[in-house]
Short mmCIF file of C-alpha atoms in Angstrom, two decimals:
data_model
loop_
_atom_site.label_atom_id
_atom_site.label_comp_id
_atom_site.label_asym_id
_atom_site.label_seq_id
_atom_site.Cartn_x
_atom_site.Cartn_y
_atom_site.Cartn_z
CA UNK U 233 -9.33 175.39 203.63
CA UNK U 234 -9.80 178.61 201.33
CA UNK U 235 -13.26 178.37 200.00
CA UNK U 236 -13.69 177.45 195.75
CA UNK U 237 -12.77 181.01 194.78
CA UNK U 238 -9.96 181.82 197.16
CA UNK U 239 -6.23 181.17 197.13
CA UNK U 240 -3.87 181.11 194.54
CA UNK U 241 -5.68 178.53 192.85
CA UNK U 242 -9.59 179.56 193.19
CA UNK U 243 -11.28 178.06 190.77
CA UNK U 244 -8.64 176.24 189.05
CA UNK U 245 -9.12 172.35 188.43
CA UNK U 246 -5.68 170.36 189.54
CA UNK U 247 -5.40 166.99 187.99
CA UNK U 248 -2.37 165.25 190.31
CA UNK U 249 -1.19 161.83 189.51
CA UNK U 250 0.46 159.16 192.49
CA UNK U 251 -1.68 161.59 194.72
CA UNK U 252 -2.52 158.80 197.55
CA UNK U 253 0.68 158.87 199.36
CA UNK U 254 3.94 161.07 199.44
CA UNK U 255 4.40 164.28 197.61
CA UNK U 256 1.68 163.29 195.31
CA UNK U 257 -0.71 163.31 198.21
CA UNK U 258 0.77 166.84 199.94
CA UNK U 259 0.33 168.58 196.69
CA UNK U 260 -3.35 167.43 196.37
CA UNK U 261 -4.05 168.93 199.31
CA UNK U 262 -1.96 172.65 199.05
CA UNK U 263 -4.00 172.78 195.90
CA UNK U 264 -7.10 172.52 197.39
CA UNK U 265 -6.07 174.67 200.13
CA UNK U 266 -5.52 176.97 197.53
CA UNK U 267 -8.72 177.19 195.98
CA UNK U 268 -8.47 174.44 193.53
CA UNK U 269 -10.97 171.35 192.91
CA UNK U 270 -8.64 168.25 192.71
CA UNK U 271 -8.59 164.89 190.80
CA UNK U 272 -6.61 162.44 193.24
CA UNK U 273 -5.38 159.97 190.97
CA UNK U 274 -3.72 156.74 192.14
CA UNK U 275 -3.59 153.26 191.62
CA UNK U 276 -2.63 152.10 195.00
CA UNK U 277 0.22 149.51 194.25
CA UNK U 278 3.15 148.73 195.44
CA UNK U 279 6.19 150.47 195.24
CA UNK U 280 7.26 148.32 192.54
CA UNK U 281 3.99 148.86 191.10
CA UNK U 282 1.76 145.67 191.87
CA UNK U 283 -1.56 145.58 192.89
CA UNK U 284 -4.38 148.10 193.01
CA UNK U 285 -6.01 149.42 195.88
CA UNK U 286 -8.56 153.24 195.90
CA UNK U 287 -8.42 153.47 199.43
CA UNK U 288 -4.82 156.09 199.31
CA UNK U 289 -6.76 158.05 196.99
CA UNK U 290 -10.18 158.10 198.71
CA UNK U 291 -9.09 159.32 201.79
CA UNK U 292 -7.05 161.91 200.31
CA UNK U 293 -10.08 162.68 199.28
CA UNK U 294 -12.22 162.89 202.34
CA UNK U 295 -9.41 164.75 203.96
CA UNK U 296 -9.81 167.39 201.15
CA UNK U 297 -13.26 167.24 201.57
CA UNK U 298 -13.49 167.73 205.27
CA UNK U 299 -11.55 170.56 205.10
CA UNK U 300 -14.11 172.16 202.76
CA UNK U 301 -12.63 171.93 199.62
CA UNK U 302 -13.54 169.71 196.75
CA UNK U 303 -11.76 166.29 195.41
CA UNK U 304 -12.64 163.53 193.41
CA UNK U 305 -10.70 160.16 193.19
CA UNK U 306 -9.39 158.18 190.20
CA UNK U 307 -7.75 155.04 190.30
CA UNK U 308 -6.85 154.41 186.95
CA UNK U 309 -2.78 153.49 185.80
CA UNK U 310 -1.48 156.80 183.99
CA UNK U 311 0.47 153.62 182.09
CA UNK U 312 -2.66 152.85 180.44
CA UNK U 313 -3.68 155.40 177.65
CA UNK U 314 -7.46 154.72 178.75
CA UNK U 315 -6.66 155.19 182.09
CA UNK U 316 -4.41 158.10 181.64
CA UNK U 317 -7.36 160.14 179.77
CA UNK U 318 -9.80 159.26 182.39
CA UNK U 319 -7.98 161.04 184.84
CA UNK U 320 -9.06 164.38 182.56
CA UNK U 321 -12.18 163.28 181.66
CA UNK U 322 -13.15 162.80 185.00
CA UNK U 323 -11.66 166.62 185.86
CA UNK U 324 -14.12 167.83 183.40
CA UNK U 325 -17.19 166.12 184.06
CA UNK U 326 -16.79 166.47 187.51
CA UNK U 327 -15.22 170.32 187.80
CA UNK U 328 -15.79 171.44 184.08
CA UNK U 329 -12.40 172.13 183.46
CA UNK U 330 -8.81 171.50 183.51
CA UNK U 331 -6.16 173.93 184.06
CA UNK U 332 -2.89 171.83 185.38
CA UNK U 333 -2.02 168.61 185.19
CA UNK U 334 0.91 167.27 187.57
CA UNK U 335 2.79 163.94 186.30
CA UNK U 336 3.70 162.44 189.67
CA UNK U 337 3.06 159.16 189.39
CA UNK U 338 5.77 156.51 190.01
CA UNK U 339 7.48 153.26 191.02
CA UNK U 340 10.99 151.85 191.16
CA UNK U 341 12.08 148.61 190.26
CA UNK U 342 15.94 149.06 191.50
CA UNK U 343 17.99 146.63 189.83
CA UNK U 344 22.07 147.00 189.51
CA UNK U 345 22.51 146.98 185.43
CA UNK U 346 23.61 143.51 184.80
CA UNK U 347 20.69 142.26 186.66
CA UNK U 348 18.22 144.59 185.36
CA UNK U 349 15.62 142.41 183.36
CA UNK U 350 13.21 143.67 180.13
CA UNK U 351 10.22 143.41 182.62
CA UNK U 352 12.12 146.11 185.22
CA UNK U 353 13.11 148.21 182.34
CA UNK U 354 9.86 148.48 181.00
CA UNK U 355 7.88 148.60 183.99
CA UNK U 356 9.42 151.99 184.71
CA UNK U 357 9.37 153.13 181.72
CA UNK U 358 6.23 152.73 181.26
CA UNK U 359 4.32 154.33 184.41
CA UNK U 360 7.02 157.69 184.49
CA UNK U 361 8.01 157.95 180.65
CA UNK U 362 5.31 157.12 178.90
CA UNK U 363 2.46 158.05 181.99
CA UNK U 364 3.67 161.27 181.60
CA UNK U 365 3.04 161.36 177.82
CA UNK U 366 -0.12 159.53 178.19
CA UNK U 367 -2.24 162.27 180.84
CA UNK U 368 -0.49 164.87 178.76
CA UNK U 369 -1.75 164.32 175.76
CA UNK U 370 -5.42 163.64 177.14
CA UNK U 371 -5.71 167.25 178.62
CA UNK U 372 -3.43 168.76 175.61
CA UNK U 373 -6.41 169.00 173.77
CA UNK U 374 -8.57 171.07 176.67
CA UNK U 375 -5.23 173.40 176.92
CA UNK U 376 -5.14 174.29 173.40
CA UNK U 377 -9.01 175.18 173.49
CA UNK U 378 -8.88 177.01 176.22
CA UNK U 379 -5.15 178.62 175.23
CA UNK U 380 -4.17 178.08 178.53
CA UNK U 381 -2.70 175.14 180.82
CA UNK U 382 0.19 174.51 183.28
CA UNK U 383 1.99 170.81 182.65
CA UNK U 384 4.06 169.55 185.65
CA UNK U 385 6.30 166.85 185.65
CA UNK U 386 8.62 165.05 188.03
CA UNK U 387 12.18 164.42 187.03
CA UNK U 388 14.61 163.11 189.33
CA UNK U 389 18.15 164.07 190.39
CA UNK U 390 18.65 160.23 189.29
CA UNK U 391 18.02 161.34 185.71
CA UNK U 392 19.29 164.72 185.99
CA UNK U 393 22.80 163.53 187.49
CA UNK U 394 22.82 159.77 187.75
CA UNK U 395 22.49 156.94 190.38
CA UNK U 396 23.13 152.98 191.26
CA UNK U 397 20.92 150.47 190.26
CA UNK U 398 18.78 152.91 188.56
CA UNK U 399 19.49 152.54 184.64
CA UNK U 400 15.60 152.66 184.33
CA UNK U 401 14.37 154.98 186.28
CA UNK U 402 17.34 157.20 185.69
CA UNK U 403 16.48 156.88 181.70
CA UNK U 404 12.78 157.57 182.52
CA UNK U 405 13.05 160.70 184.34
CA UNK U 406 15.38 162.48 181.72
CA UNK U 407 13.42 161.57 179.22
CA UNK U 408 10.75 163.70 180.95
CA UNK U 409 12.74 166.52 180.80
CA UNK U 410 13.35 165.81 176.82
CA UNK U 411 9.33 165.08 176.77
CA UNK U 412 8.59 168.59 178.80
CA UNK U 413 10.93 170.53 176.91
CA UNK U 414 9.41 169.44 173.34
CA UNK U 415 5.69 170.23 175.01
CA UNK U 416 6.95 173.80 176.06
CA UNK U 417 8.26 174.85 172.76
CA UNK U 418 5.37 173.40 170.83
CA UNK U 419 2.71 174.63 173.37
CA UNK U 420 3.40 177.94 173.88
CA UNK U 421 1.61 179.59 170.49
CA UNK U 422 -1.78 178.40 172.53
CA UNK U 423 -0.15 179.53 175.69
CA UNK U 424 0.51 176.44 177.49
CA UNK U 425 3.28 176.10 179.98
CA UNK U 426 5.32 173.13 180.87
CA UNK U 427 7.91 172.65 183.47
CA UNK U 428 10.01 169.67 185.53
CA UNK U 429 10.64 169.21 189.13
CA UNK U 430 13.29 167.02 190.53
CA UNK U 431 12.41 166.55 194.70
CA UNK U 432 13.99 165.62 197.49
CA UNK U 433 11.77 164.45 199.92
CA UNK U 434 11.24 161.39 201.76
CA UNK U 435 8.80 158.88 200.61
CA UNK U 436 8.20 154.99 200.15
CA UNK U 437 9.76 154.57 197.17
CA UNK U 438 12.94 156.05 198.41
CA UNK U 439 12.31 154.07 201.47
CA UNK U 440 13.00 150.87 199.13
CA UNK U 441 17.10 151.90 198.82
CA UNK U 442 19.14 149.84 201.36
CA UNK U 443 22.06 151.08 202.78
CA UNK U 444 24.58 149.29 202.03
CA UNK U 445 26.87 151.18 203.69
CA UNK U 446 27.66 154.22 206.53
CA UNK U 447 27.55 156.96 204.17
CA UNK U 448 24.25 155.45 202.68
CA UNK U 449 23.15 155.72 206.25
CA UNK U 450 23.46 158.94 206.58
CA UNK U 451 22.37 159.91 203.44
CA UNK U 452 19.41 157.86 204.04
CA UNK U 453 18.91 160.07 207.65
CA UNK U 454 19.32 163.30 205.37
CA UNK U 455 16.48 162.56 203.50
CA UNK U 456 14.31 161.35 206.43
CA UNK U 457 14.38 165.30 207.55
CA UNK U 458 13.37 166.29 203.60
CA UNK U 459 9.47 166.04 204.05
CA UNK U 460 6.95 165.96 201.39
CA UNK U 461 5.11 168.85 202.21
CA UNK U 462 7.77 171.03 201.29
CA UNK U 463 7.73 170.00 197.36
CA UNK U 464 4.06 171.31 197.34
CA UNK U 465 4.30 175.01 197.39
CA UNK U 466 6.27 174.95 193.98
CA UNK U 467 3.65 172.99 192.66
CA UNK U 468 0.81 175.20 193.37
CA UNK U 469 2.72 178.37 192.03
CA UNK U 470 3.51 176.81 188.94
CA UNK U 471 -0.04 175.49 188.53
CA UNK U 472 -1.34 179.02 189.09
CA UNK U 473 -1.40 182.40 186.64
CA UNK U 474 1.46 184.00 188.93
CA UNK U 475 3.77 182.10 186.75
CA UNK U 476 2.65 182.45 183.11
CA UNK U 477 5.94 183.54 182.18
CA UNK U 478 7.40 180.09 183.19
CA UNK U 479 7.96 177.52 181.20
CA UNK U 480 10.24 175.00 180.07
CA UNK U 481 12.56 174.92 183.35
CA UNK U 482 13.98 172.44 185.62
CA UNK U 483 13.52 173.23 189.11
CA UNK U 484 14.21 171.36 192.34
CA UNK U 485 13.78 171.28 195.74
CA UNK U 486 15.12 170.19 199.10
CA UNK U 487 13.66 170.77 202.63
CA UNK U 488 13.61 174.96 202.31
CA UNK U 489 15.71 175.07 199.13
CA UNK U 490 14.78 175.74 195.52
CA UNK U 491 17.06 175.33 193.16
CA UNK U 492 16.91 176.15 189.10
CA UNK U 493 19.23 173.57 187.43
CA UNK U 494 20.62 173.86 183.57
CA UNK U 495 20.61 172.51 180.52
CA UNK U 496 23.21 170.72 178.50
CA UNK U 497 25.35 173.62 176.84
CA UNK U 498 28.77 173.50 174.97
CA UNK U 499 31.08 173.96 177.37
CA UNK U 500 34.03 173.61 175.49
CA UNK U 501 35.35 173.68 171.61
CA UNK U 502 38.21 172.86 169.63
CA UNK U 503 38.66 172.67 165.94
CA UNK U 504 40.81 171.41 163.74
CA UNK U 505 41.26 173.23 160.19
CA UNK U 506 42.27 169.60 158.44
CA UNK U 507 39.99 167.45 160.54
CA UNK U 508 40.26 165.28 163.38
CA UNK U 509 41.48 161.59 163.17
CA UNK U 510 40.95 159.45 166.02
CA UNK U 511 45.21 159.16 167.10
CA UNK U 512 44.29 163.46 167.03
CA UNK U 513 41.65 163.09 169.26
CA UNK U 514 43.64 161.13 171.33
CA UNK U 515 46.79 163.23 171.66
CA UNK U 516 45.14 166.88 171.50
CA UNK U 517 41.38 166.59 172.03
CA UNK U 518 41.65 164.77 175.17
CA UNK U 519 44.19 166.25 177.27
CA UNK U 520 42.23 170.22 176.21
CA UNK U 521 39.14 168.53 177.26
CA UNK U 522 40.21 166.16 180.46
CA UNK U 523 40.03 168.76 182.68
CA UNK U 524 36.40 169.56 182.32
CA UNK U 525 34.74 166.28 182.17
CA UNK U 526 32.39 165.38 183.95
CA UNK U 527 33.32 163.04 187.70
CA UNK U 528 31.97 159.73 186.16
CA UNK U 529 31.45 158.39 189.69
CA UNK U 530 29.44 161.43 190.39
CA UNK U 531 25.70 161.14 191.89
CA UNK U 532 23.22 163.09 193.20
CA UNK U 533 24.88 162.63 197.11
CA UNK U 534 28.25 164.14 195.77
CA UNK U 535 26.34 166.72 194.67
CA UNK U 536 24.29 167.66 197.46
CA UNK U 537 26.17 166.14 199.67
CA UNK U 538 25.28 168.86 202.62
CA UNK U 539 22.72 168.71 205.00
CA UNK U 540 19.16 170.01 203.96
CA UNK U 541 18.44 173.37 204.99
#
């Protein structure tokens, strides 16, 4: 472990949400590896998000800790706004500062649409969507006094492309692209950063998907070899002051691939000097635009449908 002042993060304070398990847990510790003290925040539930249980998060903790490096834990629910702004608090009572947050946090409830209920829908929403807004608004106010600050949030190929059974969290994790964009453009006069990453990596909750069939097999394998450690390094560059000049960007990564995605853009125009009517649309809109639409079957597997490198 690099000692307080050492690494790319020396004497940075790392707030990282759903930090007990998974990704959240492998970027606690490359931040603290890098120099940074780190608030381990998880509720220990389930994946669907029942129950609460510190343990996860302690023993990140200790692990930190007995590596020489310095960790805290928080169990609060980044659903509840109380909750959410203890996770900061506790970063600066404990450490005196805070200089990134990273919106991990997360649960699936994976429902095909027409049996998705209000309870799933919301239950999603409400720890990725509106967690994310909730620690982000409780350190906003440290970032903006201190004109400095590094937001990082976890999107999801799901969002970014689309997926079964996943109306909610699909809707959840663009909206935190939407939500990160809006912070990067109004945060950047005090010069606070904010960026999205969509992972691949192998974890509980994507241990939840059945296969349902031999290509969901294999896809399932794929991701088996797409650890969690790998999601970390990104993490800890964007959290540190080698990448001020980054902000608003969707990034991903798989196994020993980064990728930068876009953004929605016009792709193509047509006009019509006299205005369209819909029988216009029909018989000269359609067949111009029909050949660059979008695969509606598409997900993220068709994508990146070839083995992680």
């Amino acid at each position: 472990m690099e000692d307080a002042m050492g690494g790319m993060l020396g004497g940075k304070v790392v707030a990282v949400t759903g930090a007990g398990r998974g990704v959240g847990r492998e970027i606690a510790l490359l931040c603290a590896k890098e120099g940074a003290a780190v608030v381990v925040n998880d509720l220990g539930g389930s994946a669907e998000g029942e129950g609460a249980d510190l343990s996860p998060a302690q023993e990140t903790v200790n692990d930190i800790k007995a590596a020489g490096g310095k960790a805290l834990a928080n169990g609060a629910s980044v659903a509840d706004p109380k909750g959410a702004a203890s996770i900061v608090e506790d970063a600066v009572q404990a450490f005196g500062r805070i200089d990134a947050v990273v919106n991990n946090a997360g649960i699936l409830r994976d429902r095909i649409w027409h049996k998705m209920s209000h309870e799933d829908w919301n239950a999603v929403i409400d720890v990725h969507l509106n967690g994310c807004f909730n620690v982000s608004k409780a350190a906003t106010p440290y970032f903006r006094d201190q004109q400095s600050g590094s937001f990082i949030h976890f999107t999801s190929t799901s969002g970014l492309i689309g997926n079964f059974g996943q109306a909610n969290y699909s809707a959840a994790k663009l909206g935190i692209v939407g939500l990160s964009q809006s912070i990067a453009l109004d945060m950047a006069r005090a010069g606070v950063r904010s960026n999205c990453i969509a992972p691949f990596a192998w974890s509980r909750l994507i241990a939840t998907i059945p296969a349902t069939n031999e290509a969901e097999a294999l896809r399932i394998e794929r991701m088996k070899t797409m650890t969690a450690d790998k999601i970390a390094p990104l993490v800890a560059f964007l959290a540190s002051d080698a990448s001020q000049e980054v902000s608003n960007q969707v990034f991903g990564v798989r196994k020993n691939e980064i990728f930068l995605f876009s953004k929605p853009r016009p792709i193509r125009s047509m006009q019509k000097n006299e205005g369209w009517t819909a029988q216009a649309i029909a018989d000269e809109m359609l067949p111009a635009f029909r050949g660059s639409f979008a695969n509606p079957a598409e997900r993220s597997g068709d994508v990146f449908g070839y083995d992680p490198i």
